[in-house]
Coordinates of C-alpha atoms in Angstrom, one line a residue:
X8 CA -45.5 80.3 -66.8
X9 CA -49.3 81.1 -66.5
X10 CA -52.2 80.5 -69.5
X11 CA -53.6 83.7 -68.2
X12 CA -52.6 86.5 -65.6
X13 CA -55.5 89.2 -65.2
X14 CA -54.3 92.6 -64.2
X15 CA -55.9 95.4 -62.2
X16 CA -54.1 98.9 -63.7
X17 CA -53.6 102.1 -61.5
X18 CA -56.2 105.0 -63.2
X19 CA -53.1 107.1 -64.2
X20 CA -50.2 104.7 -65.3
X21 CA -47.4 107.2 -64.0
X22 CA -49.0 108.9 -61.3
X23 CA -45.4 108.5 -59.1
X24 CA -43.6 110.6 -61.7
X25 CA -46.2 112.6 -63.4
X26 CA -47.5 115.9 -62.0
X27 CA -51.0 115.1 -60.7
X28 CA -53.3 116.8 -58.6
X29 CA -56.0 113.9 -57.8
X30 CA -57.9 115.8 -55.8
X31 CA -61.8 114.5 -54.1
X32 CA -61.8 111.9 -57.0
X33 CA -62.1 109.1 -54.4
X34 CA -63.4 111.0 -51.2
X35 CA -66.1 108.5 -50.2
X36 CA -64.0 105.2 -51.0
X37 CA -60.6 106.5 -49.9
X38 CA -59.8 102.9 -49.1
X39 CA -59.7 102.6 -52.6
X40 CA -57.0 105.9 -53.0
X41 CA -57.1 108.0 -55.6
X42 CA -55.8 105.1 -58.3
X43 CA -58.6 102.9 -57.0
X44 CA -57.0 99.9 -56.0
X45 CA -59.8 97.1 -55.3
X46 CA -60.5 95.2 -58.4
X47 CA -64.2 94.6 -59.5
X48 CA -65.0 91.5 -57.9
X49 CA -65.5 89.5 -61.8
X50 CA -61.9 89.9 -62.1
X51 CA -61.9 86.9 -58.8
X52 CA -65.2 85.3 -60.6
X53 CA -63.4 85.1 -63.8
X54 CA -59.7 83.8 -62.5
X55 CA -61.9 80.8 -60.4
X56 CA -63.8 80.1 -63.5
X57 CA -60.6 79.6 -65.7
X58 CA -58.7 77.8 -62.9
X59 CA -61.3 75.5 -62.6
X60 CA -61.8 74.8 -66.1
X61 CA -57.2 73.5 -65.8
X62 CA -56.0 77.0 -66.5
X63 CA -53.6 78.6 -64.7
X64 CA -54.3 82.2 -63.6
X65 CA -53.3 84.8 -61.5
X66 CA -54.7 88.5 -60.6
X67 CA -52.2 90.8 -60.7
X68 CA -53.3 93.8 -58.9
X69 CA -50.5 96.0 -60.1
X70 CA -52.6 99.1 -59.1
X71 CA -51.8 98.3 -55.6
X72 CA -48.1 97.8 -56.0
X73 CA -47.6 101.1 -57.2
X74 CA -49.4 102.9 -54.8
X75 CA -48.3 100.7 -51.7
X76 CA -44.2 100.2 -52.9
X77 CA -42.9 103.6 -54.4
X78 CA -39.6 101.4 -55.6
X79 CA -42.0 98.9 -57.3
X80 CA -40.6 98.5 -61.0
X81 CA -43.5 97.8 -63.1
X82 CA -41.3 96.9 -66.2
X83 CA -39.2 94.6 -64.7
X84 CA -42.6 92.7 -62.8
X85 CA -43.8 92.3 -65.3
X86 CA -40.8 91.1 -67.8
X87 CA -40.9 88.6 -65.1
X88 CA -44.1 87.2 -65.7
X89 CA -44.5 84.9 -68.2
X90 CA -48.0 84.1 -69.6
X91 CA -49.7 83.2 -72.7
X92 CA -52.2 86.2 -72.5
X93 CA -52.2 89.3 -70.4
X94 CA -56.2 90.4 -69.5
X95 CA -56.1 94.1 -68.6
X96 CA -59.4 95.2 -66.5
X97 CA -61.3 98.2 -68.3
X98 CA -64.0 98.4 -66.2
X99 CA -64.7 101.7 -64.6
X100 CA -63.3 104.7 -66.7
X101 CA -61.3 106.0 -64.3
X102 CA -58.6 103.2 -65.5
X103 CA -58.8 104.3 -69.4
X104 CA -55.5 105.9 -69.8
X105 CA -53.6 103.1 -66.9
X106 CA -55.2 100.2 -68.5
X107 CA -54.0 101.5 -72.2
X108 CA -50.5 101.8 -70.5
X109 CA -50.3 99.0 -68.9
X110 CA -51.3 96.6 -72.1
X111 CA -48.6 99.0 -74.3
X112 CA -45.9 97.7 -71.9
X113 CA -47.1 93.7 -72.1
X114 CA -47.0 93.9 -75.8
X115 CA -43.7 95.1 -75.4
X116 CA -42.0 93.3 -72.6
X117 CA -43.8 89.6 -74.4
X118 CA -44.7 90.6 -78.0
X119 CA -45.7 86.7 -78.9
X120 CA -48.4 86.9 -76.5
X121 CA -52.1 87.8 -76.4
X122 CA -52.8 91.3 -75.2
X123 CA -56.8 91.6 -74.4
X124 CA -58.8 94.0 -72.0
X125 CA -62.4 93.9 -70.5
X126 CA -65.0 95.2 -68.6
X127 CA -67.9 97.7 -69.4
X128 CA -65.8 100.8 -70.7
X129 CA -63.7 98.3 -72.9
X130 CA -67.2 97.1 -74.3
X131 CA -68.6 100.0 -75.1
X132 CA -65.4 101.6 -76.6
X133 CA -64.4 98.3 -78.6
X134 CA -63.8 99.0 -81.7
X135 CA -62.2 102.1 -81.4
X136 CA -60.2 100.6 -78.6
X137 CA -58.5 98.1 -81.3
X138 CA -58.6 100.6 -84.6
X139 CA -56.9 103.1 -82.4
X140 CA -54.1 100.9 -79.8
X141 CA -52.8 97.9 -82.5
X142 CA -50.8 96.9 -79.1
X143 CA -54.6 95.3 -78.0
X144 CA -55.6 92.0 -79.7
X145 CA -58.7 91.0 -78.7
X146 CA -62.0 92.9 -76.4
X147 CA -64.1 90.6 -74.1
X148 CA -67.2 92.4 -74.6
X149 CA -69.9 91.9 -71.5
X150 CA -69.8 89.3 -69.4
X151 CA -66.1 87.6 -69.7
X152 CA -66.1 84.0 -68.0
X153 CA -67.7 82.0 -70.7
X154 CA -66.4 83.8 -73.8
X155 CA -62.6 83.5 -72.5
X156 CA -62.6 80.3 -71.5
X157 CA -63.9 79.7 -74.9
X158 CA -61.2 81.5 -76.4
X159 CA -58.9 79.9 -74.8
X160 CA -59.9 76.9 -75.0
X161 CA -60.0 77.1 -79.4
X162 CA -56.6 79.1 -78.9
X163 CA -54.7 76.2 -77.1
X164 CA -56.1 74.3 -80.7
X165 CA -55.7 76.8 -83.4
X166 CA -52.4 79.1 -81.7
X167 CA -54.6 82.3 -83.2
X168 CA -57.0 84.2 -82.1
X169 CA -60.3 82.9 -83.1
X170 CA -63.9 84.6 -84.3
X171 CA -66.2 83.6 -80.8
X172 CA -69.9 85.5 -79.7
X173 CA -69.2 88.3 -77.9
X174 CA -65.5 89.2 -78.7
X175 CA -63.9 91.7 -80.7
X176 CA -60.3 90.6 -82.3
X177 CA -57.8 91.6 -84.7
X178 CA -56.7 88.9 -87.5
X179 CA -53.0 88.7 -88.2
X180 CA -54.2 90.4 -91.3
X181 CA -54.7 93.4 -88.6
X182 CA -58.3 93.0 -89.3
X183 CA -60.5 93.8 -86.4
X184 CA -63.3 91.2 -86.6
X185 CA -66.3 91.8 -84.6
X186 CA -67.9 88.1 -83.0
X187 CA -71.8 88.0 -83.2
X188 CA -73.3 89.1 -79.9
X189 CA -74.9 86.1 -77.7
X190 CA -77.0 86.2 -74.3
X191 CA -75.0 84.6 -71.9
X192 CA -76.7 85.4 -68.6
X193 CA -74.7 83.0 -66.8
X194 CA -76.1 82.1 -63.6
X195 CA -74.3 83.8 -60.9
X196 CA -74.8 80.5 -58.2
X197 CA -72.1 79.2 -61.1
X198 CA -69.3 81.5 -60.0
X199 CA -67.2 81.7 -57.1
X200 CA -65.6 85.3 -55.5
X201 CA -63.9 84.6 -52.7
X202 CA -60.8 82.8 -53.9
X203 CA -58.7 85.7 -52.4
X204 CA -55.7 83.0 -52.7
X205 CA -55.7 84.1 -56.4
X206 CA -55.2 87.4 -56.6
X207 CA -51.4 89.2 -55.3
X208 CA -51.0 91.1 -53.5
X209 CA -53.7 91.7 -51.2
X210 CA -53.0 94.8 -49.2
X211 CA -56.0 96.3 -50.7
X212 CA -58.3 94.3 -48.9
X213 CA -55.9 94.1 -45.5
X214 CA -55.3 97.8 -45.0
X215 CA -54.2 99.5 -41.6
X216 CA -57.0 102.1 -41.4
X217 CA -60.1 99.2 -41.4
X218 CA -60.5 95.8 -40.4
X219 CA -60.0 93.3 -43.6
X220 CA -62.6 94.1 -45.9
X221 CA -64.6 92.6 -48.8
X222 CA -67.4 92.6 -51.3
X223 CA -69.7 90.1 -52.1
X224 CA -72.7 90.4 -55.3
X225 CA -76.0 89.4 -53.8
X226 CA -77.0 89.7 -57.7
X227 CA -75.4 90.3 -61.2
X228 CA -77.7 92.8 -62.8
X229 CA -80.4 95.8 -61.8
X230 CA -84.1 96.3 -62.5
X231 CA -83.4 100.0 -62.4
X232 CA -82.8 102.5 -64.6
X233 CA -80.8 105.3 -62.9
X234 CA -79.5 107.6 -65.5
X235 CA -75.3 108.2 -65.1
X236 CA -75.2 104.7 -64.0
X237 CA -73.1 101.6 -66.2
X238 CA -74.8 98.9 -64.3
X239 CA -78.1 99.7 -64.8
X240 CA -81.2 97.3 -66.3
X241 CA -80.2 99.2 -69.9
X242 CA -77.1 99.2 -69.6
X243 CA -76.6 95.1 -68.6
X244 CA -79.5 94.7 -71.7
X245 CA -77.8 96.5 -74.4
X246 CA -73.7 96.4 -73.4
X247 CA -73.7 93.3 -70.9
X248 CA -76.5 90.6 -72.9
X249 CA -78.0 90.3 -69.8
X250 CA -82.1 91.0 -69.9
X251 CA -82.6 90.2 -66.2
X252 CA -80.6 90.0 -62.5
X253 CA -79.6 86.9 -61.5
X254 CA -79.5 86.2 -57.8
X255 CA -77.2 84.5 -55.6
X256 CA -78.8 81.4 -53.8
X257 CA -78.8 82.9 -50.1
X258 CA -76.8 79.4 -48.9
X259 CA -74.2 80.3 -51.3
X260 CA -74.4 83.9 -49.9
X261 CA -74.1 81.9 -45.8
X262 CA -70.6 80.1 -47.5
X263 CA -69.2 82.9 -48.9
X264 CA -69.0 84.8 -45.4
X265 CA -67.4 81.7 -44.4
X266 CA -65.3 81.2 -47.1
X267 CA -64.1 84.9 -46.3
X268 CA -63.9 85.0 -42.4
X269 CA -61.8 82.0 -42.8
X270 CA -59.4 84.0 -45.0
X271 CA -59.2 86.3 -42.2
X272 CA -62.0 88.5 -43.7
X273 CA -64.0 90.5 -40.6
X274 CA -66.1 92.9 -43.0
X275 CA -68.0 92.2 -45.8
X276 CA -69.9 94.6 -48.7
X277 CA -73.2 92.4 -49.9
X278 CA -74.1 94.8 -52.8
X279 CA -76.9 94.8 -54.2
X280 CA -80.6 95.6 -52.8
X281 CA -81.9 91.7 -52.1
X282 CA -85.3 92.9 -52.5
X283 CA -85.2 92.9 -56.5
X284 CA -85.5 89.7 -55.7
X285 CA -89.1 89.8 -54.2
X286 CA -90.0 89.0 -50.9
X287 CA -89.4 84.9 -51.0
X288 CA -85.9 86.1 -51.9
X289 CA -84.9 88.4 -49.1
X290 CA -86.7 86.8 -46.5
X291 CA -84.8 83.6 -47.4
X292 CA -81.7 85.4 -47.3
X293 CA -82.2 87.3 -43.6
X294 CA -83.7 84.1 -42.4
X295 CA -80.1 82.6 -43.4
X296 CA -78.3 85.4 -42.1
X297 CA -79.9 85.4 -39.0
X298 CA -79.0 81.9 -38.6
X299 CA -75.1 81.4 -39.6
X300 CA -73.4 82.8 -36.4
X301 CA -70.5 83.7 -38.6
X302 CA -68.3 86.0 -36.7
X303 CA -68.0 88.7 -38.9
X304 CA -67.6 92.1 -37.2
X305 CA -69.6 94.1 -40.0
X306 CA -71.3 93.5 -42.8
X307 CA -73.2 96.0 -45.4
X308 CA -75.8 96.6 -47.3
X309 CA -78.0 98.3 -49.9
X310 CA -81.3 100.2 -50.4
X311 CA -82.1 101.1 -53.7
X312 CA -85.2 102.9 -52.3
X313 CA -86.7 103.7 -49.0
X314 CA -87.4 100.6 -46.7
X315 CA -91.2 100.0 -44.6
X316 CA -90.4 99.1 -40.8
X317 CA -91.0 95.1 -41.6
X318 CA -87.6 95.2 -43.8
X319 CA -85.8 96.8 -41.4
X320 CA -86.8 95.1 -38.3
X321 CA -85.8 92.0 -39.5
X322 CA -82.3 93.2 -40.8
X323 CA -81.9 94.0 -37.3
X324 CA -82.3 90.2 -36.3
X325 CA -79.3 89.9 -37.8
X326 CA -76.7 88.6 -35.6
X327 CA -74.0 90.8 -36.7
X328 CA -73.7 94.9 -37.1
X329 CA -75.5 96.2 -39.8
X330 CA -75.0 99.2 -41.8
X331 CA -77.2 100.2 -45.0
X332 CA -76.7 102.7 -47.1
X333 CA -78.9 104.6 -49.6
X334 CA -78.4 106.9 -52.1
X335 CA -80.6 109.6 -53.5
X336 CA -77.9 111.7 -54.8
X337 CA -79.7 114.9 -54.0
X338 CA -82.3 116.7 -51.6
X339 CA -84.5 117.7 -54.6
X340 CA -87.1 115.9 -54.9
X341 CA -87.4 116.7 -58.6
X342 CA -83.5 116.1 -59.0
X343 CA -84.0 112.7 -57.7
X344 CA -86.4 111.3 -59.4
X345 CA -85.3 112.3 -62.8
X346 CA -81.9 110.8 -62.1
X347 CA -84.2 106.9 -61.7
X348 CA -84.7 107.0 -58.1
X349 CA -88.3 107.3 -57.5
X350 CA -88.8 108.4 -53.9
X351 CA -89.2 111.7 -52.1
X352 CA -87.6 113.2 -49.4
X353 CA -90.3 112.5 -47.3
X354 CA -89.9 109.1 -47.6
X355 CA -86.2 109.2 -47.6
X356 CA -86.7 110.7 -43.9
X357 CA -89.3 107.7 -43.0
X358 CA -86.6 105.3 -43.8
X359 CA -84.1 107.6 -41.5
X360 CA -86.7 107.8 -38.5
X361 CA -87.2 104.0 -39.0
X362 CA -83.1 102.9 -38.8
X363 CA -83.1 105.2 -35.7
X364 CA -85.9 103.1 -33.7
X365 CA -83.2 99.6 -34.6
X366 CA -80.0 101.6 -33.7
X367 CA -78.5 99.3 -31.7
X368 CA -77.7 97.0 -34.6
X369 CA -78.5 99.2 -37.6
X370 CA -76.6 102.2 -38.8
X371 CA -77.4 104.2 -42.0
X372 CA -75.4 106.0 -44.1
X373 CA -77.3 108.3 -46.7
X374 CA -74.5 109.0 -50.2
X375 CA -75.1 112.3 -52.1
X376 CA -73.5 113.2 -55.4
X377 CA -73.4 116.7 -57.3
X378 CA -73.7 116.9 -60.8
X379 CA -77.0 115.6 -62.0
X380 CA -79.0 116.7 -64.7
X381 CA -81.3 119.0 -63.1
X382 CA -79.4 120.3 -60.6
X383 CA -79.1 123.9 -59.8
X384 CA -77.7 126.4 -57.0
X385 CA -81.4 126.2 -55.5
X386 CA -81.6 122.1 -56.1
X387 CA -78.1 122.1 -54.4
X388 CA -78.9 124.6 -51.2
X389 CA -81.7 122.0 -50.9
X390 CA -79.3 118.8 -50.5
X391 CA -77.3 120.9 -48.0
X392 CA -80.6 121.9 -46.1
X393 CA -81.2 118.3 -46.2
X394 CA -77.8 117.2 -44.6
X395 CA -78.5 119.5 -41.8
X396 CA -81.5 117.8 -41.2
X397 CA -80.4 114.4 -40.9
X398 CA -77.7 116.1 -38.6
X399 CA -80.0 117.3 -36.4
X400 CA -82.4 114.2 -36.0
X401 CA -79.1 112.2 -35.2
X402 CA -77.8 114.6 -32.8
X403 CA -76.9 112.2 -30.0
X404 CA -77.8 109.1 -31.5
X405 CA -75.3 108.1 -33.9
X406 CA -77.6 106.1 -36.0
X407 CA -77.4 107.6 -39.2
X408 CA -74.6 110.0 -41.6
X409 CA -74.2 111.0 -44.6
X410 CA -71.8 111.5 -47.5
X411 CA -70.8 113.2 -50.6
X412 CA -69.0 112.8 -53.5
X413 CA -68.8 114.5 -56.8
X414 CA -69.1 112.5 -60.0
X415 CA -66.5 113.9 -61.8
X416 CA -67.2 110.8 -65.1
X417 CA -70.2 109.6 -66.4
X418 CA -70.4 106.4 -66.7
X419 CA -70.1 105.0 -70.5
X420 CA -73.1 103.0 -71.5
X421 CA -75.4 104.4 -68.8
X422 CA -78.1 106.1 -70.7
X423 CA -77.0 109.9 -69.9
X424 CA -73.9 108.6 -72.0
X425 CA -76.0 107.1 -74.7
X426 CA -79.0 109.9 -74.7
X427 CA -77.3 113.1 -73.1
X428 CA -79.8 115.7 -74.8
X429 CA -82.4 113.6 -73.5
X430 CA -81.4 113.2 -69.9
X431 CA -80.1 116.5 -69.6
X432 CA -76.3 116.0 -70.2
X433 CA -73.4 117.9 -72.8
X434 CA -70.8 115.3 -73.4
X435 CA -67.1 116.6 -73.0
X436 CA -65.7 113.2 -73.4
X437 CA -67.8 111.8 -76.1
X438 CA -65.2 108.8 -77.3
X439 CA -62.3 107.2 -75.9
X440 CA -59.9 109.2 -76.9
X441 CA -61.5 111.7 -75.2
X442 CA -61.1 110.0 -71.5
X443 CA -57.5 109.2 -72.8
X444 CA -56.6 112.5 -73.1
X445 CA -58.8 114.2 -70.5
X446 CA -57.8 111.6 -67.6
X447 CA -53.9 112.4 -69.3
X448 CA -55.0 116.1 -67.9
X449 CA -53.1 116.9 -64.5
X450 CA -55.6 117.9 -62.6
X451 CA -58.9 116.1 -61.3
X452 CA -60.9 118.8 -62.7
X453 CA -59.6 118.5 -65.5
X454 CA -61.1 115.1 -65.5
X455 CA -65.0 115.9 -65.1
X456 CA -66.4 114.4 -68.5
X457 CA -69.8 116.5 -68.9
X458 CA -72.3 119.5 -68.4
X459 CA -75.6 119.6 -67.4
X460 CA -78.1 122.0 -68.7
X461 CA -77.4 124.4 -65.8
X462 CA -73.9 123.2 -64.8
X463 CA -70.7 123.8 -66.6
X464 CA -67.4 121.8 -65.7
X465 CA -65.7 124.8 -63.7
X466 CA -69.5 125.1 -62.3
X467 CA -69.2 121.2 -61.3
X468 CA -65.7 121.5 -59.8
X469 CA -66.4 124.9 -57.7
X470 CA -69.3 123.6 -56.4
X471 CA -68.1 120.0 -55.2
X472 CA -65.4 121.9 -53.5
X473 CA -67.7 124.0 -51.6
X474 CA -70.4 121.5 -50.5
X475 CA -66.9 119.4 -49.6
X476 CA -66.9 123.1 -47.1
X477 CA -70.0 122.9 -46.1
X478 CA -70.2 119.1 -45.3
X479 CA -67.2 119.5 -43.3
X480 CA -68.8 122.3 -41.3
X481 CA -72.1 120.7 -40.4
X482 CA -70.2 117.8 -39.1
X483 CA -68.1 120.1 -36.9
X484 CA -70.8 122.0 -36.0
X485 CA -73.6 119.2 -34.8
X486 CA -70.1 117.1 -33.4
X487 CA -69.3 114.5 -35.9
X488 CA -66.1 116.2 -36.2
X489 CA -63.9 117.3 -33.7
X490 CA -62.2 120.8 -35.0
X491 CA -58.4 119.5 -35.3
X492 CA -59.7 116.7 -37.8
X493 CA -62.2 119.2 -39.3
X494 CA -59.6 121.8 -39.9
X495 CA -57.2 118.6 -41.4
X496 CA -60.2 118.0 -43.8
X497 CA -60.7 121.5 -44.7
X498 CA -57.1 122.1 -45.8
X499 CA -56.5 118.8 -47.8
X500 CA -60.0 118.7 -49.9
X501 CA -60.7 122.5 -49.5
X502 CA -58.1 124.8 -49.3
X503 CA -55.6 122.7 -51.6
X504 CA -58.2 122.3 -54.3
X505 CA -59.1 125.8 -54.4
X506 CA -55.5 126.2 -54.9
X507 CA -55.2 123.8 -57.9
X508 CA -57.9 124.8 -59.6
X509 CA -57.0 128.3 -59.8
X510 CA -53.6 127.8 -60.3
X511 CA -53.4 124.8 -62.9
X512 CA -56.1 126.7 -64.9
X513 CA -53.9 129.7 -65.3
X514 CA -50.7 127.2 -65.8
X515 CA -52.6 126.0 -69.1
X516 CA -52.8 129.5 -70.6
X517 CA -49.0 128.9 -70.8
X518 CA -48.0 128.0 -74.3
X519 CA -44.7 127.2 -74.0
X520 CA -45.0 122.9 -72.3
X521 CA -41.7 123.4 -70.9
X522 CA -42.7 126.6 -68.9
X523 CA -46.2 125.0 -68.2
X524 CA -44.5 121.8 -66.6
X525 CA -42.4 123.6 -64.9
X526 CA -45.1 125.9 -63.1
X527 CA -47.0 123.0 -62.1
X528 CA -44.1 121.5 -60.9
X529 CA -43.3 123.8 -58.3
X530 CA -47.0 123.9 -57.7
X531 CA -47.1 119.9 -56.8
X532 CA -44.2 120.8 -54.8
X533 CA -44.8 123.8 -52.8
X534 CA -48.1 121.2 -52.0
X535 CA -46.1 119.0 -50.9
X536 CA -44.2 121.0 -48.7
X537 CA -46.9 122.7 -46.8
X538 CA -48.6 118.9 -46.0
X539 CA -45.6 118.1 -44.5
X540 CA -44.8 121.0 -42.3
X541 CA -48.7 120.3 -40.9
X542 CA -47.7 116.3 -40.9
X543 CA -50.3 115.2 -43.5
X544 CA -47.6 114.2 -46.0
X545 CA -49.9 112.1 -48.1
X546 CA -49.1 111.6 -51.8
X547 CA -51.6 114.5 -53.6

């Protein structure tokens, strides 16, 4: 019997027996697959917090049982698992519709216990979360260690559900009953988010294709304001209560590598650009680096904008291989910097030719997106211009790459969410209802949740196919790709998603469900069929 179990949902609840075409939802973190299987890392913050205030927790990453075990019975799991409340992530919006699912069937399976979710999407989307799903007791809005504990902690007195700051809950009268909000800014040198002994299973961070893998927050917050993004300095202020980052001491940093190699950990993810913290900060933090001789065989990190030679120099000190990525989204300037990222390309490119000089320990990797605000077919042929570029000044070198990935959601609680006219966005999911029943769609783009002034969704969906194309040609073409992989790349993000685009859109028109099912069906199948006659039987 646990006080608490936390539980990671796939995005789709039945994606093994529904009809779904995925598609390049997850291309850049296919680690992650398609039902994005790593947690957020406050789900580990939050189960160390409890257990260390005499509650017994568990993470349940149920995500990753149904994607790794196709005979995984999720009912009978979790009948199995007796607990006192069940704490279902909401954090990205991808999860809307498995999260909903997923607390449906612990009501069900344990109807005396507390059903609650979390996370930035469950914030924003509170109250019509609990008017709408009476399966849901209570929303942790924001931040959750503090305010559950403290719910928990008056529950074990009072067996209800009581009125705290900064959560949402429905009376046994079935009145929802919204807690005054409250700054918590907790400071993040409090937490712990390596206690990888709490969360089962752990496949998702011990995978065949890479080396065991995690991430670690050099701070909890942002000073900047990018638009589509939930983490940003608005969106902490106005949905999180938190008016400033807080950073991670750079000794707590040092133990948490150590923490993880010793749990068999060889990569690690610090996210977060360390210099938000100002110079003291980051130096302090290299300086540490530099000096821990922790094993690790990579480790990562972020620029939020372009970095001066000084910066990287001394990242290259650092005893263990580097890579950094940075991402401004597109090679329009003008694209760029109304998105929040206030930098040119011509700095983007210093930053490139600098990386290059520290090769040896430094690799860069430069992340694109499509589907900004001011984006059009000429902004666009500019991004692809640009990857060419960096193509050609790393021809030989293998110092820096890039990636793409389309958008597909915007982020609720970013400010294009909040403000669309005024960043340039047409909501098509405009509630949560609306990501129910669009991410309920069968095909990923079905799932793309806006417009932009000059992009509609089939405009969005077209395009991030093709610059998938082109991407795959200009590594082919400069060597990145050898032409049997390329050609395996083309047919399972190109020439299948041309396919389902076409043919689920015209399986819509069909009136008749039955008929429609049916069609799309033997679509998924036919699919299916062909990967495996070329050996690339994945699940699509």
């Amino acid at each position: 019997m646990y006080d608490i179990i936390l539980i990671h949902p796939p995005a789709i609840y039945d994606f093994r027996k529904r009809i779904v075409f995925p598609g390049p939802i997850a291309y850049t973190v296919r680690e992650s697959t398609n039902q994005f299987i790593i947690p957020p890392i406050g789900m580990f913050s939050i189960a160390e917090y409890l257990q260390r205030n005499g509650f017994k927790v568990i993470i349940d990453n149920i995500a990753d049982r149904m994607v790794y075990d196709s005979s995984f019975d999720v009912e009978k799991h979790l009948k199995s698992r007796e607990a006192k409340i069940y704490a279902i992530g909401l954090h990205w919006a991808i999860h809307s519709q498995g999260a909903i699912e997923i607390a449906k069937l612990c009501k069900k399976l344990h109807p005396n216990s507390i059903v609650i979710l979390g996370g930035l999407t469950a914030t924003i989307f509170h109250l019509e979360i609990l008017k709408n799903f009476n399966f849901i007791d209570a929303i942790i809005r924001g931040e959750a260690e503090i305010s559950l504990l403290e719910l928990i902690n008056k529950m074990e007195k009072s067996q209800e559900l009581p009125l705290i700051p900064n959560v949402t809950v429905r009376s046994k009268e079935g009145r929802i009953l919204i807690g005054n909000t409250k700054k918590v800014n907790i400071d993040i040198n409090r937490l712990e988010f390596t206690r990888l002994d709490l969360i089962e299973p752990k496949r998702a961070f011990f995978t065949k294709d890479i080396p065991p893998h995690f991430s670690i927050p050099i701070s909890r917050g942002c000073i900047y304001n990018c638009a589509s993004c939930g983490g940003s300095s608005y969106s902490y202020k106005t949905y999180l209560h938190r008016d400033k980052p807080s950073f991670r001491n750079p000794d707590k940093i040092v133990e948490d590598l150590e923490k993880l190699y010793e749990q068999g950990v060889k990569m690690v993810f610090l996210f977060q650009d360390p210099r938000m913290g100002g110079r003291r900060y980051y130096e302090s933090l290299i300086r540490k680096l530099r000096t821990s001789h922790i094993p690790l065989t990579h480790v990562s990190m972020e620029l939020f904008k372009p970095a001066n030679e000084e910066y990287v120099r001394n990242l290259s000190k650092i005893n263990i291989p580097l890579t950094l990525t940075i991402s401004p989204e597109s090679g329009a300037d003008n694209v760029r910097i109304a998105h929040g990222r206030n930098y040119t390309n011509e700095q983007l490119l210093k930053t490139i030719k600098i990386c290059q000089k520290y090769r040896d320990n430094i690799h860069l990797i430069v992340f694109f997106m499509l589907g900004l605000a001011n984006e059009t077919l000429e902004t666009i042929n500019q991004t692809v211009k640009l990857w060419e570029k960096i193509c050609i000044m790393d021809r030989g070198l293998n110092s820096v790459s890039f990636a793409f990935g389309p958008m597909i959601l915007l982020d609720p609680g970013s400010l294009a969410f909040d403000y669309p006219a005024r960043f340039g966005y047409k909501l098509v999911f405009k509630n949560f209802r609306d990501y129910i029943e669009g991410l309920s769609m069968p095909s990923w783009h079905q799932w793309i949740s806006y417009e932009t002034k000059f992009l509609t969704r089939d405009d969005i969906a077209n395009l991030s196919v093709r610059l998938i194309e082109q991407s795959i040609s200009l590594r082919e073409k400069y060597g990145i790709y050898d032409r049997t992989y390329a050609s395996r790349e083309r047919i399972y993000y190109v020439f299948i998603n041309k396919l389902v685009i076409k043919e689920v859109n015209e399986a819509m028109k069909i009136k008749n469900n039955r008929e429609r099912q049916l069609k799309l069906k033997a679509l998924k199948e036919s699919i299916n069929r062909y990967l495996e006659q070329l050996d690339m039987s994945w699940i699509y």
